[in-house]
Short mmCIF file of C-alpha atoms in Angstrom, two decimals:
data_model
loop_
_atom_site.label_atom_id
_atom_site.label_comp_id
_atom_site.label_asym_id
_atom_site.label_seq_id
_atom_site.Cartn_x
_atom_site.Cartn_y
_atom_site.Cartn_z
CA UNK U 1 190.46 110.29 44.74
CA UNK U 2 187.36 111.37 43.46
CA UNK U 3 186.09 108.65 40.91
CA UNK U 4 184.56 110.82 38.33
CA UNK U 5 184.51 114.85 37.85
CA UNK U 6 182.22 116.63 40.53
CA UNK U 7 179.01 118.72 39.36
CA UNK U 8 176.18 121.00 40.30
CA UNK U 9 174.67 120.48 43.82
CA UNK U 10 176.67 117.58 44.85
CA UNK U 11 180.53 118.94 43.97
CA UNK U 12 178.99 122.44 46.40
CA UNK U 13 177.95 120.25 49.15
CA UNK U 14 181.28 118.38 49.43
CA UNK U 15 183.73 121.52 49.23
CA UNK U 16 181.17 123.10 51.65
CA UNK U 17 181.74 120.19 54.40
CA UNK U 18 185.45 119.97 53.55
CA UNK U 19 185.98 123.44 53.79
CA UNK U 20 183.79 123.52 56.82
CA UNK U 21 185.80 120.91 58.80
CA UNK U 22 189.40 120.33 57.27
CA UNK U 23 190.50 117.81 55.29
CA UNK U 24 189.49 114.31 55.86
CA UNK U 25 192.87 111.98 57.41
CA UNK U 26 190.89 108.47 58.35
CA UNK U 27 193.92 105.98 57.99
CA UNK U 28 193.70 102.63 57.50
CA UNK U 29 197.06 102.36 59.10
CA UNK U 30 195.42 103.60 62.24
CA UNK U 31 191.95 101.81 62.53
CA UNK U 32 194.20 98.42 61.70
CA UNK U 33 196.13 98.78 64.82
CA UNK U 34 193.15 99.68 66.56
CA UNK U 35 191.58 96.57 65.90
CA UNK U 36 194.27 94.58 66.43
CA UNK U 37 194.29 96.21 70.05
CA UNK U 38 190.74 95.44 71.14
CA UNK U 39 190.72 92.29 69.23
CA UNK U 40 193.74 90.30 70.66
CA UNK U 41 193.48 87.63 72.66
CA UNK U 42 194.15 89.35 75.83
CA UNK U 43 190.40 91.11 75.96
CA UNK U 44 188.98 88.11 75.83
CA UNK U 45 186.28 88.57 73.35
CA UNK U 46 184.71 91.43 75.34
CA UNK U 47 182.21 90.30 77.08
CA UNK U 48 179.52 92.45 79.13
CA UNK U 49 180.94 91.89 83.05
CA UNK U 50 184.32 90.36 82.52
CA UNK U 51 187.86 91.78 82.89
CA UNK U 52 187.98 91.84 78.77
CA UNK U 53 185.26 94.78 79.59
CA UNK U 54 187.15 96.59 81.76
CA UNK U 55 189.97 96.63 79.28
CA UNK U 56 188.11 97.72 76.79
CA UNK U 57 186.40 100.88 78.06
CA UNK U 58 189.76 102.11 79.68
CA UNK U 59 191.68 101.91 76.60
CA UNK U 60 188.93 103.89 74.75
CA UNK U 61 188.77 106.13 77.59
CA UNK U 62 192.34 106.92 77.27
CA UNK U 63 192.64 107.49 73.81
CA UNK U 64 189.41 109.67 74.44
CA UNK U 65 191.66 112.14 76.81
CA UNK U 66 194.13 111.97 74.54
CA UNK U 67 192.19 113.79 72.21
CA UNK U 68 191.28 116.03 74.41
CA UNK U 69 187.01 115.23 74.96
CA UNK U 70 184.85 115.15 77.68
CA UNK U 71 183.36 112.79 79.21
CA UNK U 72 179.91 112.68 77.96
CA UNK U 73 178.04 110.11 80.32
CA UNK U 74 175.58 110.83 83.51
CA UNK U 75 177.11 113.44 85.82
CA UNK U 76 179.88 113.60 84.04
CA UNK U 77 181.26 110.57 84.00
CA UNK U 78 182.37 108.31 80.95
CA UNK U 79 180.41 105.21 81.59
CA UNK U 80 176.69 105.06 81.28
CA UNK U 81 176.04 101.57 83.80
CA UNK U 82 173.06 99.20 82.64
CA UNK U 83 171.72 97.08 84.95
CA UNK U 84 170.47 93.62 82.95
CA UNK U 85 167.79 91.87 84.97
CA UNK U 86 168.22 87.97 83.96
CA UNK U 87 165.62 86.16 84.93
CA UNK U 88 164.78 82.15 85.68
CA UNK U 89 161.62 80.78 86.42
CA UNK U 90 161.52 80.41 89.87
CA UNK U 91 158.99 77.27 89.62
CA UNK U 92 157.12 75.63 86.81
CA UNK U 93 153.98 78.47 85.44
CA UNK U 94 150.24 77.52 85.46
CA UNK U 95 147.21 78.58 83.28
CA UNK U 96 143.39 77.98 83.02
CA UNK U 97 140.61 79.57 81.39
CA UNK U 98 136.88 79.62 82.88
CA UNK U 99 133.87 80.03 80.00
CA UNK U 100 130.48 81.33 80.50
CA UNK U 101 129.64 79.21 82.40
CA UNK U 102 131.98 79.67 85.21
CA UNK U 103 134.30 75.90 85.07
CA UNK U 104 138.09 76.43 85.18
CA UNK U 105 139.63 74.56 82.30
CA UNK U 106 143.49 73.94 83.09
CA UNK U 107 146.08 74.57 79.99
CA UNK U 108 148.84 72.72 80.59
CA UNK U 109 152.45 74.82 80.16
CA UNK U 110 154.36 73.21 77.49
CA UNK U 111 152.11 71.88 75.68
CA UNK U 112 148.99 74.58 74.84
CA UNK U 113 150.90 77.56 76.26
CA UNK U 114 154.34 78.88 77.61
CA UNK U 115 154.48 81.82 79.37
CA UNK U 116 157.15 83.60 81.19
CA UNK U 117 156.28 86.55 84.00
CA UNK U 118 157.91 90.07 82.35
CA UNK U 119 157.09 92.37 85.09
CA UNK U 120 159.66 94.03 86.60
CA UNK U 121 159.52 92.39 89.91
CA UNK U 122 159.37 88.95 87.86
CA UNK U 123 155.91 88.22 89.47
CA UNK U 124 153.18 87.23 87.23
CA UNK U 125 149.78 86.55 89.12
CA UNK U 126 146.09 87.27 87.06
CA UNK U 127 143.06 86.40 87.93
CA UNK U 128 140.21 85.66 85.55
CA UNK U 129 141.53 88.78 83.35
CA UNK U 130 139.13 89.30 80.27
CA UNK U 131 140.37 87.74 77.08
CA UNK U 132 140.79 90.18 73.27
CA UNK U 133 141.75 88.81 69.77
CA UNK U 134 143.77 91.69 68.22
CA UNK U 135 144.63 90.02 64.89
CA UNK U 136 148.34 91.30 64.48
CA UNK U 137 147.83 93.83 67.34
CA UNK U 138 149.09 96.62 64.54
CA UNK U 139 148.13 99.83 65.03
CA UNK U 140 149.76 101.75 61.94
CA UNK U 141 148.53 105.42 61.47
CA UNK U 142 150.20 105.86 58.50
CA UNK U 143 148.94 102.90 56.65
CA UNK U 144 145.28 103.43 57.95
CA UNK U 145 145.74 100.09 59.25
CA UNK U 146 144.08 99.68 63.21
CA UNK U 147 143.85 96.28 65.17
CA UNK U 148 142.10 97.69 68.17
CA UNK U 149 140.11 100.51 66.70
CA UNK U 150 137.57 101.19 69.47
CA UNK U 151 137.91 98.12 71.84
CA UNK U 152 139.03 98.78 75.75
CA UNK U 153 141.72 96.16 76.31
CA UNK U 154 142.28 97.75 79.87
CA UNK U 155 143.14 94.85 81.83
CA UNK U 156 142.51 92.37 79.82
CA UNK U 157 144.84 89.28 77.69
CA UNK U 158 145.39 90.13 74.26
CA UNK U 159 145.90 87.71 71.94
CA UNK U 160 147.59 88.26 68.96
CA UNK U 161 148.73 86.86 65.01
CA UNK U 162 152.27 86.27 64.79
CA UNK U 163 154.61 88.34 62.33
CA UNK U 164 152.68 91.16 60.04
CA UNK U 165 150.74 91.06 56.55
CA UNK U 166 152.12 90.47 53.73
CA UNK U 167 152.40 92.32 50.50
CA UNK U 168 153.28 96.44 49.58
CA UNK U 169 150.96 97.65 52.55
CA UNK U 170 153.89 96.66 55.03
CA UNK U 171 156.88 96.45 53.11
CA UNK U 172 157.04 94.17 51.11
CA UNK U 173 159.70 91.96 51.26
CA UNK U 174 161.88 94.13 54.05
CA UNK U 175 159.95 93.45 57.31
CA UNK U 176 158.89 96.67 59.63
CA UNK U 177 158.82 96.94 63.07
CA UNK U 178 154.99 95.89 63.68
CA UNK U 179 155.95 92.11 62.77
CA UNK U 180 157.89 92.18 66.27
CA UNK U 181 156.82 90.43 69.56
CA UNK U 182 158.91 94.00 71.36
CA UNK U 183 156.24 95.87 69.41
CA UNK U 184 153.03 93.93 69.49
CA UNK U 185 153.80 94.14 73.38
CA UNK U 186 154.44 98.10 73.81
CA UNK U 187 151.29 98.90 71.54
CA UNK U 188 149.56 96.14 74.21
CA UNK U 189 150.80 97.88 77.31
CA UNK U 190 149.98 101.19 76.14
CA UNK U 191 146.52 100.34 75.55
CA UNK U 192 146.59 99.02 79.01
CA UNK U 193 146.43 95.19 78.33
CA UNK U 194 148.43 93.20 81.49
CA UNK U 195 149.10 90.13 79.10
CA UNK U 196 150.45 89.34 75.35
CA UNK U 197 149.66 85.78 73.90
CA UNK U 198 150.95 85.13 70.27
CA UNK U 199 149.48 82.40 68.07
CA UNK U 200 151.69 79.36 67.43
CA UNK U 201 150.99 76.15 65.65
CA UNK U 202 153.07 74.31 68.14
CA UNK U 203 154.50 75.60 71.43
CA UNK U 204 158.29 75.11 71.73
CA UNK U 205 160.80 74.97 74.57
CA UNK U 206 162.61 78.28 76.11
CA UNK U 207 160.11 78.49 79.63
CA UNK U 208 162.67 77.89 81.59
CA UNK U 209 165.66 79.38 80.56
CA UNK U 210 167.33 82.30 81.96
CA UNK U 211 166.43 84.97 79.61
CA UNK U 212 167.63 89.04 80.10
CA UNK U 213 164.88 91.48 79.74
CA UNK U 214 165.62 94.98 77.86
CA UNK U 215 165.54 97.95 79.82
CA UNK U 216 162.34 99.94 78.84
CA UNK U 217 160.48 97.04 77.81
CA UNK U 218 156.66 96.97 78.79
CA UNK U 219 155.66 96.01 82.07
CA UNK U 220 153.01 94.02 81.83
CA UNK U 221 152.44 91.21 83.39
CA UNK U 222 153.47 88.43 81.01
CA UNK U 223 154.01 87.61 77.66
CA UNK U 224 153.64 83.96 75.96
CA UNK U 225 152.20 81.87 72.78
CA UNK U 226 149.44 79.77 72.81
CA UNK U 227 148.41 76.86 70.05
CA UNK U 228 145.29 78.13 67.78
CA UNK U 229 144.04 74.50 68.98
CA UNK U 230 144.10 75.74 72.23
CA UNK U 231 143.16 79.46 71.66
CA UNK U 232 139.94 78.02 68.90
CA UNK U 233 138.76 76.24 72.37
CA UNK U 234 138.16 80.05 74.29
CA UNK U 235 137.15 81.47 71.44
CA UNK U 236 134.15 78.51 71.32
CA UNK U 237 132.88 79.29 74.28
CA UNK U 238 132.88 82.45 74.01
CA UNK U 239 130.83 82.15 70.49
CA UNK U 240 133.34 83.31 68.43
CA UNK U 241 134.23 81.27 64.87
CA UNK U 242 138.31 81.89 65.43
CA UNK U 243 138.87 79.85 61.71
CA UNK U 244 136.71 82.11 60.34
CA UNK U 245 138.21 84.92 62.00
CA UNK U 246 141.65 84.83 61.21
CA UNK U 247 141.64 85.04 57.09
CA UNK U 248 139.48 88.39 57.87
CA UNK U 249 143.07 89.82 60.13
CA UNK U 250 145.26 90.19 56.79
CA UNK U 251 142.89 92.76 55.23
CA UNK U 252 143.03 95.48 56.98
CA UNK U 253 139.23 96.38 58.11
CA UNK U 254 139.91 93.78 60.79
CA UNK U 255 139.09 94.51 64.50
CA UNK U 256 139.50 93.47 67.69
CA UNK U 257 137.16 90.99 68.92
CA UNK U 258 136.34 90.23 72.86
CA UNK U 259 135.78 86.70 73.77
CA UNK U 260 132.72 87.48 76.12
CA UNK U 261 132.64 85.53 79.60
CA UNK U 262 135.78 83.79 78.88
CA UNK U 263 139.08 84.54 81.30
CA UNK U 264 142.67 83.31 81.81
CA UNK U 265 144.34 83.49 84.92
CA UNK U 266 148.02 82.70 85.36
CA UNK U 267 150.56 82.95 87.48
CA UNK U 268 154.63 82.37 87.10
CA UNK U 269 157.46 84.01 89.24
CA UNK U 270 161.06 84.43 88.28
CA UNK U 271 164.29 84.74 90.25
CA UNK U 272 166.23 87.63 89.02
CA UNK U 273 169.85 88.32 88.73
CA UNK U 274 171.77 91.50 87.67
CA UNK U 275 174.40 91.92 85.16
CA UNK U 276 176.08 95.40 85.72
CA UNK U 277 178.06 96.53 82.33
CA UNK U 278 178.79 99.75 80.83
CA UNK U 279 177.99 102.16 77.82
CA UNK U 280 181.08 104.65 77.42
CA UNK U 281 180.35 107.97 76.30
CA UNK U 282 182.39 111.03 74.69
CA UNK U 283 181.20 114.00 74.21
CA UNK U 284 181.97 117.33 72.17
CA UNK U 285 180.23 120.40 73.20
CA UNK U 286 178.36 122.42 70.60
CA UNK U 287 179.25 126.13 69.99
CA UNK U 288 175.66 127.44 69.65
CA UNK U 289 172.88 124.97 69.95
CA UNK U 290 174.62 122.17 72.88
CA UNK U 291 171.81 121.04 73.98
CA UNK U 292 171.58 119.34 69.92
CA UNK U 293 173.18 116.43 69.87
CA UNK U 294 174.35 114.12 66.98
CA UNK U 295 175.10 110.73 68.25
CA UNK U 296 177.71 108.09 66.42
CA UNK U 297 177.32 104.92 68.14
CA UNK U 298 178.97 101.50 67.96
CA UNK U 299 179.09 98.16 70.19
CA UNK U 300 182.17 97.62 72.30
CA UNK U 301 180.98 93.81 73.41
CA UNK U 302 181.42 90.79 71.30
CA UNK U 303 180.88 86.89 72.20
CA UNK U 304 183.70 86.52 75.06
CA UNK U 305 185.55 83.27 75.42
CA UNK U 306 186.93 80.15 77.17
CA UNK U 307 184.42 80.89 79.95
CA UNK U 308 181.48 81.53 77.71
CA UNK U 309 181.63 79.04 75.65
CA UNK U 310 183.03 75.99 77.94
CA UNK U 311 184.37 72.29 76.12
CA UNK U 312 185.39 74.29 72.62
CA UNK U 313 188.48 72.71 71.84
CA UNK U 314 190.97 74.44 69.55
CA UNK U 315 190.87 78.58 69.31
CA UNK U 316 187.67 78.77 71.82
CA UNK U 317 188.40 83.00 71.99
CA UNK U 318 185.63 84.92 70.05
CA UNK U 319 188.01 87.85 69.40
CA UNK U 320 185.19 90.03 66.79
CA UNK U 321 187.91 91.89 65.05
CA UNK U 322 184.95 92.76 62.47
CA UNK U 323 182.10 92.33 64.94
CA UNK U 324 182.45 95.12 66.11
CA UNK U 325 186.37 96.12 66.45
CA UNK U 326 185.83 97.61 63.38
CA UNK U 327 183.06 99.68 64.26
CA UNK U 328 184.42 100.73 67.63
CA UNK U 329 187.52 102.15 66.25
CA UNK U 330 185.26 103.59 62.98
CA UNK U 331 183.83 105.98 65.92
CA UNK U 332 187.07 106.18 67.42
CA UNK U 333 188.74 107.27 64.92
CA UNK U 334 185.27 109.85 63.53
CA UNK U 335 185.84 111.32 66.80
CA UNK U 336 189.37 112.04 65.94
CA UNK U 337 188.45 114.04 63.15
CA UNK U 338 185.83 115.85 64.78
CA UNK U 339 188.63 116.60 67.41
CA UNK U 340 191.11 118.39 64.85
CA UNK U 341 188.44 120.10 63.23
CA UNK U 342 186.43 123.73 64.47
CA UNK U 343 184.09 123.01 67.37
CA UNK U 344 180.88 122.18 65.68
CA UNK U 345 177.23 123.91 66.39
CA UNK U 346 175.33 121.27 68.03
CA UNK U 347 177.18 118.61 70.32
CA UNK U 348 178.28 115.27 68.94
CA UNK U 349 178.04 112.33 71.34
CA UNK U 350 180.35 109.43 70.36
CA UNK U 351 178.20 105.93 72.48
CA UNK U 352 180.25 102.69 72.48
CA UNK U 353 177.46 100.45 73.69
CA UNK U 354 177.35 97.29 75.96
CA UNK U 355 175.77 94.10 75.16
CA UNK U 356 174.40 94.10 71.83
CA UNK U 357 174.68 90.36 71.04
CA UNK U 358 172.73 90.51 73.94
CA UNK U 359 170.13 91.61 72.33
CA UNK U 360 170.61 95.52 71.80
CA UNK U 361 170.48 96.10 75.60
CA UNK U 362 173.31 98.88 76.13
CA UNK U 363 171.82 101.12 73.40
CA UNK U 364 167.94 99.84 74.64
CA UNK U 365 169.18 100.88 77.91
CA UNK U 366 170.42 104.61 76.66
CA UNK U 367 167.04 105.12 74.95
CA UNK U 368 165.37 103.87 78.13
CA UNK U 369 167.56 106.45 80.45
CA UNK U 370 169.44 108.44 78.03
CA UNK U 371 172.15 111.22 79.18
CA UNK U 372 170.58 113.44 76.31
CA UNK U 373 166.94 114.09 76.05
CA UNK U 374 166.07 111.46 72.67
CA UNK U 375 164.06 114.57 71.34
CA UNK U 376 166.60 116.68 70.96
CA UNK U 377 168.87 113.81 69.21
CA UNK U 378 169.29 114.48 65.85
CA UNK U 379 170.13 111.87 64.41
CA UNK U 380 172.12 108.42 65.62
CA UNK U 381 174.62 106.94 62.89
CA UNK U 382 175.38 103.77 64.34
CA UNK U 383 178.31 101.38 63.09
CA UNK U 384 178.56 97.54 62.72
CA UNK U 385 181.24 95.95 61.27
CA UNK U 386 182.77 98.62 58.45
CA UNK U 387 183.78 97.06 55.49
CA UNK U 388 187.26 94.92 54.61
CA UNK U 389 187.29 95.64 51.20
CA UNK U 390 188.53 97.23 48.06
CA UNK U 391 186.43 100.53 47.05
CA UNK U 392 182.93 99.79 46.09
CA UNK U 393 180.92 102.03 44.24
CA UNK U 394 177.68 101.48 46.59
CA UNK U 395 177.05 102.50 50.36
CA UNK U 396 175.14 99.91 51.40
CA UNK U 397 172.57 100.85 54.32
CA UNK U 398 169.90 99.29 56.40
CA UNK U 399 166.40 100.25 56.25
CA UNK U 400 166.33 102.03 53.02
CA UNK U 401 163.23 104.35 52.66
CA UNK U 402 162.95 105.10 55.96
CA UNK U 403 164.22 108.41 56.89
CA UNK U 404 166.55 111.42 55.28
CA UNK U 405 169.65 110.42 56.17
CA UNK U 406 169.80 108.30 53.31
CA UNK U 407 169.15 111.39 50.55
CA UNK U 408 171.49 113.31 52.66
CA UNK U 409 174.34 110.80 52.43
CA UNK U 410 172.86 109.87 48.49
CA UNK U 411 174.29 113.75 47.68
CA UNK U 412 177.37 113.18 49.15
CA UNK U 413 178.30 109.71 48.06
CA UNK U 414 176.72 110.99 44.46
CA UNK U 415 180.17 113.83 44.49
CA UNK U 416 182.27 111.00 44.69
CA UNK U 417 180.58 108.75 42.04
CA UNK U 418 179.24 106.13 44.47
CA UNK U 419 175.43 105.53 45.32
CA UNK U 420 173.50 104.35 48.62
CA UNK U 421 171.45 101.33 48.13
CA UNK U 422 169.59 98.63 50.73
CA UNK U 423 171.43 95.65 52.37
CA UNK U 424 170.31 93.12 49.56
CA UNK U 425 168.90 91.43 52.10
CA UNK U 426 165.74 91.49 53.29
CA UNK U 427 165.44 87.79 54.58
CA UNK U 428 168.07 89.05 57.39
CA UNK U 429 165.55 92.32 58.96
CA UNK U 430 169.10 93.99 59.65
CA UNK U 431 167.44 96.81 60.63
CA UNK U 432 165.98 95.77 63.93
CA UNK U 433 169.40 93.74 64.78
CA UNK U 434 171.75 97.10 65.40
CA UNK U 435 172.19 99.44 67.85
CA UNK U 436 170.75 102.55 65.59
CA UNK U 437 167.58 100.32 66.09
CA UNK U 438 166.84 101.44 70.16
CA UNK U 439 167.46 105.03 68.87
CA UNK U 440 164.67 104.88 65.79
CA UNK U 441 162.00 102.87 67.78
CA UNK U 442 161.97 106.02 70.25
CA UNK U 443 161.93 107.97 67.17
CA UNK U 444 165.06 109.21 66.42
CA UNK U 445 166.48 109.25 62.62
CA UNK U 446 168.64 106.47 62.66
CA UNK U 447 171.40 105.16 60.14
CA UNK U 448 173.07 102.36 59.90
CA UNK U 449 175.78 101.75 56.60
CA UNK U 450 176.52 97.97 55.91
CA UNK U 451 179.32 96.74 54.02
CA UNK U 452 179.26 97.62 49.67
CA UNK U 453 179.75 94.89 47.17
CA UNK U 454 180.06 96.53 43.81
CA UNK U 455 183.78 96.93 43.86
CA UNK U 456 185.17 99.06 41.66
CA UNK U 457 187.31 96.52 40.27
CA UNK U 458 185.42 93.79 39.36
CA UNK U 459 181.66 94.66 40.32
CA UNK U 460 178.95 92.80 42.50
CA UNK U 461 180.33 89.76 40.31
CA UNK U 462 183.36 89.68 42.46
CA UNK U 463 182.43 91.46 45.12
CA UNK U 464 178.93 90.05 46.32
CA UNK U 465 180.31 86.34 46.54
CA UNK U 466 183.47 87.68 48.05
CA UNK U 467 181.38 89.52 51.17
CA UNK U 468 179.72 86.12 51.36
CA UNK U 469 182.43 84.36 51.58
CA UNK U 470 183.77 86.35 54.44
CA UNK U 471 180.52 87.07 56.55
CA UNK U 472 179.86 82.76 56.22
CA UNK U 473 183.48 82.12 57.37
CA UNK U 474 183.67 84.63 60.44
CA UNK U 475 180.47 86.22 61.61
CA UNK U 476 180.23 84.89 65.30
CA UNK U 477 183.21 82.41 64.89
CA UNK U 478 186.78 82.38 66.36
CA UNK U 479 187.83 83.14 62.99
CA UNK U 480 187.13 86.53 63.39
CA UNK U 481 190.84 87.86 63.88
CA UNK U 482 192.59 90.84 63.04
CA UNK U 483 194.50 90.08 59.95
CA UNK U 484 197.46 92.37 58.68
CA UNK U 485 195.66 91.46 55.21
CA UNK U 486 192.47 93.02 56.03
CA UNK U 487 191.52 95.81 53.66
CA UNK U 488 190.21 98.98 54.66
CA UNK U 489 190.39 101.00 51.60
CA UNK U 490 185.92 100.43 51.41
CA UNK U 491 185.67 101.77 55.08
CA UNK U 492 188.22 104.68 55.09
CA UNK U 493 185.88 106.14 51.95
CA UNK U 494 182.70 105.17 54.20
CA UNK U 495 183.94 106.74 57.28
CA UNK U 496 184.88 109.95 55.05
CA UNK U 497 181.21 109.96 54.01
CA UNK U 498 179.72 109.29 57.56
CA UNK U 499 182.02 112.19 59.11
CA UNK U 500 180.61 114.69 56.57
CA UNK U 501 177.00 113.67 57.05
CA UNK U 502 178.08 114.42 60.94
CA UNK U 503 179.73 117.73 60.22
CA UNK U 504 176.82 118.98 57.95
CA UNK U 505 173.82 117.68 60.73
CA UNK U 506 176.57 119.11 63.36
CA UNK U 507 176.71 123.01 61.89
CA UNK U 508 173.26 123.03 60.45
CA UNK U 509 169.49 123.78 62.19
CA UNK U 510 166.72 121.70 60.43
CA UNK U 511 166.15 118.15 62.14
CA UNK U 512 165.42 115.04 59.38
CA UNK U 513 162.23 113.86 59.45
CA UNK U 514 160.93 109.86 58.75
CA UNK U 515 159.13 109.36 55.61
CA UNK U 516 155.72 109.52 55.19
CA UNK U 517 155.73 105.43 55.45
CA UNK U 518 157.66 104.85 57.98
CA UNK U 519 156.81 103.33 61.22
CA UNK U 520 158.61 105.24 63.60
CA UNK U 521 157.35 109.12 61.97
CA UNK U 522 154.20 109.04 64.53
CA UNK U 523 156.62 108.11 67.63
CA UNK U 524 158.67 111.40 66.64
CA UNK U 525 156.25 113.25 66.85
CA UNK U 526 155.14 113.34 70.17
CA UNK U 527 158.05 115.43 70.56
CA UNK U 528 157.55 117.83 67.78
CA UNK U 529 157.02 120.86 70.32
CA UNK U 530 160.81 120.23 71.47
CA UNK U 531 162.22 121.16 68.38
CA UNK U 532 160.28 124.60 67.06
#
């Protein structure tokens, strides 16, 4: 029931959306039943590559088949295989540098530097590569910021400062993508660099642990970290005062500096084993523009059980009822609404992503090898952890200020006496932590709703501490289990709005856009001609 009388444009928008589809019928009981099923102990915590994966995807496929949806994966299949390459050092890495005098000087791995081979063959063999200091390693045309300037870094190793400059020129309390090591590696590789080293006060561990390579990651030879002290020695040999240079990197006028006469030699080798997991995709083909696609996504996986957490006493199955059986069933139930409505003009894909808990790897796998072209993907609406509370006035989203999907959602929310807000937790960097982000990074406008806290009854004074208590008690803990006491009132409200948003997009002709200050607008612009 609407909280207050609708008026004007907002009322018209909702009535048009409802008329184009049907009266939404999201059911708290169906949400509860679905979550109860796939978060049962028998699903073993839904870890990729296990019987729990097979059971989850088999169950989801059966639901979509019963609805009459088509497979949305490659070659008319339900499943998209995702190969996860897991790297383990085969031997200790070595590194050395030489200055203008030609003398080789060793760098102690684990003390001066840590490094990992990240090329697709698991080997790094870099001999006497030139070295460049590139400040933060950021090129942000929308902010008139370019640390590289005109310097050619082809075949060189780039040293960068961690993070991003503070202040409103970037995003204030909310970090941007530019602070991430993945972005810096992508930008360096795009410019021809063969390795990226991040400056740190001291190096830590991690040089001997197995890690999983992100599908589609920059294929540089290696990545690593180096102490400021070690980097200072390299710079001094080149006649560069690093201590004086570092403070200039935050002002926006800095340009990359080569270290003349200095070269770096690196050798590392990793063994590779492969874990095969799967995304599941269901599809409703559009009636008029089938090549234009709206994606609803959610990750099906969680963090496993006894096999992944040996030695635990008591309950050792991480059922993941909230994270993310709730989002998985939310996408499934959204598909149910569309399956009962008139066929949309654009296609809709319901994507259940693998290995989010391992680093968004299923979504990265999809965007690295998309089944449906990203340049004609209208938007991604991602659902990770539905709100479990009584009705709220607010609909929180990750990444507020990024694209105009939030404005479209705001119109729909206002018609029901609600409002869109940010996630209120800038220190968490949430926009970069779920499956919408690989879509955003690839330029596709992406929206991620979150848990509201402004309760209809009690406001934030009651809702915020209740949310914080639940999150603290259950997030990534065995206690995240289904209960008959779970409240799906807010979840039903949010899903109804997200359905209407997708319905408007699916029957529209325009394309959501990134806002001028977004770091993802330039990526989307590279494919503008495909959307003419």
